[in-house]
């Protein structure tokens, strides 16, 4: 039973690679484990972050013309805060969505709202066993259909349905019970302060150390302790990618090995469907997973979004 499952799922789209360039926000309201309402709107990104890159427009189809007659982000954010009230917020890859909202608020001169938030991507990693935990892959594994991926309302609905399914799988009737079942804690955003939605580590206080990894990295960041391999052409050099992983407390390997836990695929790999994972570049990851190795495939953008959560 999920009669106490109450939250608002959020999704944002951005105009360019600046995290605060929000041009659309969508939401899905869940009360007692049931979807009871949705909301969504386009908006003008904060001034200075309001250019639209061809890459982002290719993904979501939103342009400067689309938002020309829409309200400013500041006005939309005020309405969203009022709609959410004191409910818990959830998102799929909340590190990105909440980070984007923090940045947009800062650029727009808006005080950060006080929200507790959860992440269905973090929870899915704890409950499901998948080659990737991107939204469409998780949704498909749970029998959820996304009507229009990258539409913020459609993605918010999918995130809400994923949270409901995960709660059912863990016999959780509230968000608090779901965090207990996944050994995670909710993130917190409040004026001038925030912390991420994280896995709670138990056992020995000593943390794993890997050659080349930064021993002073935060052990709660999502890269810490993982072994990363990179394949295909990236937008940065391989050495830069290795250095970024190492700085976050991970170790970068030159090839996929029996110890690799994360494989980052370049060459504009999008990871939108399981068919994409049947390429030569991801084939070894499939083979290793079949042998019981917990390896996850990421896009280059996934890697950068994880890095952003270590800042």
Short mmCIF file of C-alpha atoms in Angstrom, two decimals:
data_model
loop_
_atom_site.label_atom_id
_atom_site.label_comp_id
_atom_site.label_asym_id
_atom_site.label_seq_id
_atom_site.Cartn_x
_atom_site.Cartn_y
_atom_site.Cartn_z
CA UNK A 1 0.00 0.00 0.00
CA UNK A 2 1.23 3.50 -0.87
CA UNK A 3 -1.51 5.52 0.81
CA UNK A 4 1.02 7.83 2.45
CA UNK A 5 3.12 8.40 -0.66
CA UNK A 6 2.93 12.13 -1.31
CA UNK A 7 5.35 14.18 -3.41
CA UNK A 8 5.80 16.36 -6.48
CA UNK A 9 7.99 15.11 -9.34
CA UNK A 10 9.87 17.82 -11.26
CA UNK A 11 11.73 17.95 -14.56
CA UNK A 12 13.48 20.88 -16.22
CA UNK A 13 14.90 21.49 -19.67
CA UNK A 14 17.78 23.89 -20.33
CA UNK A 15 18.54 26.16 -23.26
CA UNK A 16 22.28 25.48 -23.34
CA UNK A 17 25.06 23.83 -21.36
CA UNK A 18 24.77 26.37 -18.54
CA UNK A 19 22.96 24.61 -15.71
CA UNK A 20 20.76 27.58 -14.88
CA UNK A 21 19.46 28.15 -18.42
CA UNK A 22 16.03 26.70 -17.64
CA UNK A 23 13.55 27.15 -20.48
CA UNK A 24 10.81 24.72 -19.37
CA UNK A 25 9.57 23.17 -16.13
CA UNK A 26 7.16 20.30 -15.70
CA UNK A 27 5.65 18.70 -12.62
CA UNK A 28 3.50 15.77 -11.54
CA UNK A 29 1.64 15.74 -8.23
CA UNK A 30 1.22 12.43 -6.39
CA UNK A 31 -1.14 12.05 -3.43
CA UNK A 32 -1.55 8.76 -1.59
CA UNK A 33 0.38 6.95 -4.30
CA UNK A 34 -1.81 8.25 -7.15
CA UNK A 35 -1.07 10.81 -9.85
CA UNK A 36 -3.58 13.61 -9.20
CA UNK A 37 -2.35 16.48 -11.33
CA UNK A 38 0.33 17.93 -13.56
CA UNK A 39 1.67 21.36 -14.45
CA UNK A 40 4.14 22.67 -16.97
CA UNK A 41 5.25 25.77 -18.79
CA UNK A 42 7.94 27.23 -21.00
CA UNK A 43 9.86 30.22 -19.67
CA UNK A 44 12.56 32.67 -20.61
CA UNK A 45 15.87 31.60 -19.02
CA UNK A 46 17.55 34.06 -16.63
CA UNK A 47 19.27 36.97 -18.34
CA UNK A 48 22.78 36.07 -19.44
CA UNK A 49 21.89 32.39 -19.75
CA UNK A 50 19.23 32.85 -22.41
CA UNK A 51 20.93 31.70 -25.62
CA UNK A 52 19.72 28.46 -27.18
CA UNK A 53 22.35 25.98 -28.34
CA UNK A 54 21.67 23.77 -31.39
CA UNK A 55 22.51 20.69 -29.30
CA UNK A 56 19.92 21.38 -26.61
CA UNK A 57 17.30 22.37 -29.15
CA UNK A 58 17.94 19.12 -31.03
CA UNK A 59 17.15 17.22 -27.82
CA UNK A 60 13.99 18.99 -26.67
CA UNK A 61 12.88 21.12 -29.64
CA UNK A 62 12.63 24.35 -27.64
CA UNK A 63 13.95 27.54 -29.26
CA UNK A 64 14.12 31.26 -28.49
CA UNK A 65 10.97 31.64 -30.60
CA UNK A 66 9.18 29.06 -28.44
CA UNK A 67 9.70 31.10 -25.27
CA UNK A 68 9.45 34.59 -26.81
CA UNK A 69 6.01 35.26 -25.31
CA UNK A 70 6.44 33.13 -22.18
CA UNK A 71 7.00 34.42 -18.63
CA UNK A 72 10.43 34.91 -17.10
CA UNK A 73 11.94 32.06 -15.06
CA UNK A 74 11.58 34.12 -11.85
CA UNK A 75 7.79 34.34 -12.26
CA UNK A 76 7.45 30.66 -13.12
CA UNK A 77 9.60 29.66 -10.16
CA UNK A 78 7.39 31.62 -7.77
CA UNK A 79 4.36 29.69 -9.03
CA UNK A 80 6.17 26.35 -8.79
CA UNK A 81 7.20 27.02 -5.19
CA UNK A 82 3.61 27.84 -4.32
CA UNK A 83 2.30 24.69 -6.03
CA UNK A 84 4.78 22.44 -4.24
CA UNK A 85 4.23 23.90 -0.79
CA UNK A 86 5.76 21.65 1.85
CA UNK A 87 5.69 18.49 -0.25
CA UNK A 88 8.82 16.45 -0.91
CA UNK A 89 10.24 16.96 -4.41
CA UNK A 90 11.58 14.07 -6.47
CA UNK A 91 13.31 13.96 -9.85
CA UNK A 92 15.13 11.44 -11.99
CA UNK A 93 18.76 12.55 -11.67
CA UNK A 94 17.81 15.15 -9.10
CA UNK A 95 21.42 16.30 -8.99
CA UNK A 96 20.89 17.85 -12.43
CA UNK A 97 17.37 19.24 -11.98
CA UNK A 98 17.87 20.65 -8.49
CA UNK A 99 21.31 21.95 -9.49
CA UNK A 100 19.76 23.69 -12.48
CA UNK A 101 17.09 25.27 -10.29
CA UNK A 102 19.69 26.47 -7.76
CA UNK A 103 21.76 28.03 -10.54
CA UNK A 104 18.75 29.65 -12.24
CA UNK A 105 17.58 31.09 -8.93
CA UNK A 106 21.03 32.48 -8.20
CA UNK A 107 21.31 34.11 -11.64
CA UNK A 108 17.76 35.46 -11.40
CA UNK A 109 18.18 36.84 -7.89
CA UNK A 110 15.61 34.40 -6.47
CA UNK A 111 16.02 32.98 -2.96
CA UNK A 112 16.43 29.21 -3.00
CA UNK A 113 13.26 27.49 -1.76
CA UNK A 114 13.39 25.12 1.21
CA UNK A 115 12.79 21.64 -0.19
CA UNK A 116 13.62 18.11 0.75
CA UNK A 117 14.16 16.07 -2.40
CA UNK A 118 14.71 12.50 -3.52
CA UNK A 119 16.16 10.98 -6.66
CA UNK A 120 14.60 8.09 -8.55
CA UNK A 121 17.92 7.50 -10.33
CA UNK A 122 19.68 6.96 -6.98
CA UNK A 123 16.84 4.74 -5.75
CA UNK A 124 16.76 2.75 -9.01
CA UNK A 125 20.46 1.97 -8.67
CA UNK A 126 19.73 0.52 -5.23
CA UNK A 127 16.73 -1.59 -6.25
CA UNK A 128 17.08 -2.53 -9.92
CA UNK A 129 19.84 -4.32 -11.85
CA UNK A 130 20.17 -2.54 -15.19
CA UNK A 131 22.87 -1.75 -17.74
CA UNK A 132 21.89 1.94 -17.48
CA UNK A 133 19.71 4.01 -15.19
CA UNK A 134 18.77 6.73 -17.66
CA UNK A 135 15.09 7.68 -17.47
CA UNK A 136 13.83 5.80 -20.58
CA UNK A 137 15.74 2.62 -19.63
CA UNK A 138 14.40 2.59 -16.06
CA UNK A 139 10.89 3.39 -17.26
CA UNK A 140 10.94 0.57 -19.82
CA UNK A 141 12.19 -1.92 -17.23
CA UNK A 142 9.20 -1.07 -15.02
CA UNK A 143 6.63 -1.17 -17.84
CA UNK A 144 6.22 2.62 -17.91
CA UNK A 145 5.64 4.34 -21.26
CA UNK A 146 7.00 7.87 -21.75
CA UNK A 147 4.72 9.56 -24.24
CA UNK A 148 7.17 12.29 -25.29
CA UNK A 149 10.64 12.00 -23.76
CA UNK A 150 12.27 15.40 -23.06
CA UNK A 151 8.90 17.06 -22.68
CA UNK A 152 9.19 18.17 -19.04
CA UNK A 153 5.65 17.19 -18.07
CA UNK A 154 5.99 13.75 -19.69
CA UNK A 155 9.34 13.18 -17.98
CA UNK A 156 7.97 14.37 -14.62
CA UNK A 157 5.08 11.91 -14.96
CA UNK A 158 7.53 9.11 -15.77
CA UNK A 159 9.64 10.02 -12.72
CA UNK A 160 6.53 9.98 -10.53
CA UNK A 161 5.48 6.59 -11.86
CA UNK A 162 8.97 5.22 -11.28
CA UNK A 163 8.88 6.39 -7.65
CA UNK A 164 5.48 4.72 -7.18
CA UNK A 165 6.75 1.45 -8.70
CA UNK A 166 9.89 1.48 -6.55
CA UNK A 167 7.79 2.10 -3.44
CA UNK A 168 5.59 -0.86 -4.34
CA UNK A 169 8.62 -3.10 -4.87
CA UNK A 170 10.01 -2.21 -1.45
CA UNK A 171 6.64 -2.24 0.35
CA UNK A 172 7.15 1.43 1.18
CA UNK A 173 4.07 3.49 1.97
CA UNK A 174 5.91 6.80 2.36
CA UNK A 175 8.97 8.54 0.92
CA UNK A 176 10.66 8.10 4.31
CA UNK A 177 10.14 4.33 4.11
CA UNK A 178 11.48 4.31 0.53
CA UNK A 179 14.66 6.08 1.62
CA UNK A 180 15.05 3.57 4.46
CA UNK A 181 14.53 0.66 2.07
CA UNK A 182 17.20 2.02 -0.30
CA UNK A 183 19.61 3.09 2.47
CA UNK A 184 19.61 6.65 1.19
CA UNK A 185 18.86 10.06 2.61
CA UNK A 186 16.89 12.87 1.06
CA UNK A 187 18.66 15.87 -0.35
CA UNK A 188 18.02 19.29 1.12
CA UNK A 189 17.88 22.70 -0.51
CA UNK A 190 17.34 25.81 1.57
CA UNK A 191 18.42 29.44 1.30
CA UNK A 192 22.21 29.44 1.06
CA UNK A 193 22.66 25.72 1.74
CA UNK A 194 22.16 22.36 0.07
CA UNK A 195 23.19 18.71 0.20
CA UNK A 196 22.56 15.97 -2.31
CA UNK A 197 20.33 12.89 -2.20
CA UNK A 198 22.91 10.28 -1.26
CA UNK A 199 23.48 6.64 -0.46
CA UNK A 200 24.27 6.09 3.21
CA UNK A 201 27.49 4.13 3.54
CA UNK A 202 27.75 1.67 6.41
CA UNK A 203 30.47 -0.54 7.82
CA UNK A 204 34.08 0.42 8.33
CA UNK A 205 34.86 4.11 8.49
CA UNK A 206 37.83 3.60 6.20
CA UNK A 207 37.04 4.35 2.57
CA UNK A 208 38.46 2.53 -0.44
CA UNK A 209 41.53 4.15 -1.93
CA UNK A 210 42.63 3.69 -5.50
CA UNK A 211 45.89 4.63 -7.13
CA UNK A 212 45.46 7.99 -8.86
CA UNK A 213 42.29 8.84 -6.96
CA UNK A 214 42.02 11.96 -4.83
CA UNK A 215 42.14 10.77 -1.18
CA UNK A 216 40.53 14.02 -0.03
CA UNK A 217 37.43 13.66 -2.22
CA UNK A 218 34.04 13.52 -0.51
CA UNK A 219 33.24 9.80 -0.08
CA UNK A 220 29.53 10.58 -0.49
CA UNK A 221 29.89 11.96 -4.00
CA UNK A 222 28.50 9.71 -6.77
CA UNK A 223 31.89 9.03 -8.42
CA UNK A 224 33.88 8.16 -5.31
CA UNK A 225 35.18 4.60 -5.19
CA UNK A 226 34.16 3.74 -8.76
CA UNK A 227 36.45 2.57 -11.54
CA UNK A 228 35.81 4.42 -14.79
CA UNK A 229 36.69 3.43 -18.34
CA UNK A 230 36.13 5.68 -21.36
CA UNK A 231 35.56 4.66 -24.95
CA UNK A 232 34.88 6.56 -28.18
CA UNK A 233 35.50 10.21 -28.97
CA UNK A 234 34.75 12.64 -26.14
CA UNK A 235 34.54 16.43 -26.27
CA UNK A 236 37.61 16.53 -23.99
CA UNK A 237 40.89 14.63 -24.13
CA UNK A 238 41.16 11.23 -22.52
CA UNK A 239 43.72 12.62 -20.06
CA UNK A 240 41.28 15.36 -19.01
CA UNK A 241 38.56 12.76 -18.45
CA UNK A 242 40.93 10.62 -16.36
CA UNK A 243 41.95 13.66 -14.31
CA UNK A 244 38.34 14.67 -13.64
CA UNK A 245 37.44 11.17 -12.46
CA UNK A 246 40.51 10.97 -10.27
CA UNK A 247 39.86 14.35 -8.67
CA UNK A 248 36.41 13.10 -7.61
CA UNK A 249 37.91 10.05 -5.88
CA UNK A 250 37.42 7.55 -8.69
CA UNK A 251 40.12 5.74 -10.62
CA UNK A 252 40.28 5.92 -14.39
CA UNK A 253 41.32 2.82 -16.30
CA UNK A 254 42.62 2.72 -19.86
CA UNK A 255 40.31 -0.14 -20.81
CA UNK A 256 37.34 -2.09 -19.51
CA UNK A 257 38.51 -4.67 -16.97
CA UNK A 258 36.92 -7.07 -14.53
CA UNK A 259 37.04 -4.28 -11.94
CA UNK A 260 35.38 -1.56 -14.04
CA UNK A 261 32.11 -0.28 -12.56
CA UNK A 262 31.33 2.63 -14.94
CA UNK A 263 31.85 2.80 -18.72
CA UNK A 264 31.49 6.23 -20.36
CA UNK A 265 30.71 6.01 -24.08
CA UNK A 266 31.52 8.97 -26.35
CA UNK A 267 30.76 9.35 -30.07
CA UNK A 268 27.49 11.16 -29.23
CA UNK A 269 26.09 7.97 -27.67
CA UNK A 270 22.74 8.96 -26.14
CA UNK A 271 21.69 5.83 -24.26
CA UNK A 272 18.02 6.42 -25.06
CA UNK A 273 17.15 2.78 -25.78
CA UNK A 274 18.53 -0.66 -25.09
CA UNK A 275 19.20 -1.11 -28.80
CA UNK A 276 21.96 1.50 -28.55
CA UNK A 277 23.72 -0.61 -25.94
CA UNK A 278 24.17 -3.41 -28.49
CA UNK A 279 27.06 -1.56 -30.16
CA UNK A 280 30.64 -2.77 -30.10
CA UNK A 281 31.49 -0.03 -27.64
CA UNK A 282 29.03 -1.30 -25.02
CA UNK A 283 29.16 -5.00 -25.91
CA UNK A 284 31.92 -5.80 -23.42
CA UNK A 285 29.90 -4.17 -20.66
CA UNK A 286 27.00 -6.50 -21.50
CA UNK A 287 29.33 -9.48 -21.41
CA UNK A 288 30.77 -8.50 -18.04
CA UNK A 289 27.29 -7.92 -16.59
CA UNK A 290 26.28 -11.37 -17.80
CA UNK A 291 29.20 -12.67 -15.75
CA UNK A 292 27.92 -10.89 -12.66
CA UNK A 293 29.95 -7.67 -12.75
CA UNK A 294 27.95 -4.57 -11.62
CA UNK A 295 28.96 -2.27 -14.49
CA UNK A 296 26.85 0.69 -15.63
CA UNK A 297 27.04 2.42 -19.01
CA UNK A 298 26.93 6.24 -19.05
CA UNK A 299 26.82 8.88 -21.75
CA UNK A 300 29.40 11.65 -21.75
CA UNK A 301 26.69 14.02 -20.50
CA UNK A 302 25.87 11.62 -17.64
CA UNK A 303 29.53 11.80 -16.63
CA UNK A 304 29.50 15.60 -16.55
CA UNK A 305 26.27 15.66 -14.56
CA UNK A 306 27.82 13.35 -11.97
CA UNK A 307 30.86 15.61 -11.80
CA UNK A 308 28.62 18.63 -11.24
CA UNK A 309 27.27 16.92 -8.11
CA UNK A 310 30.78 16.86 -6.63
CA UNK A 311 31.14 20.65 -6.70
#
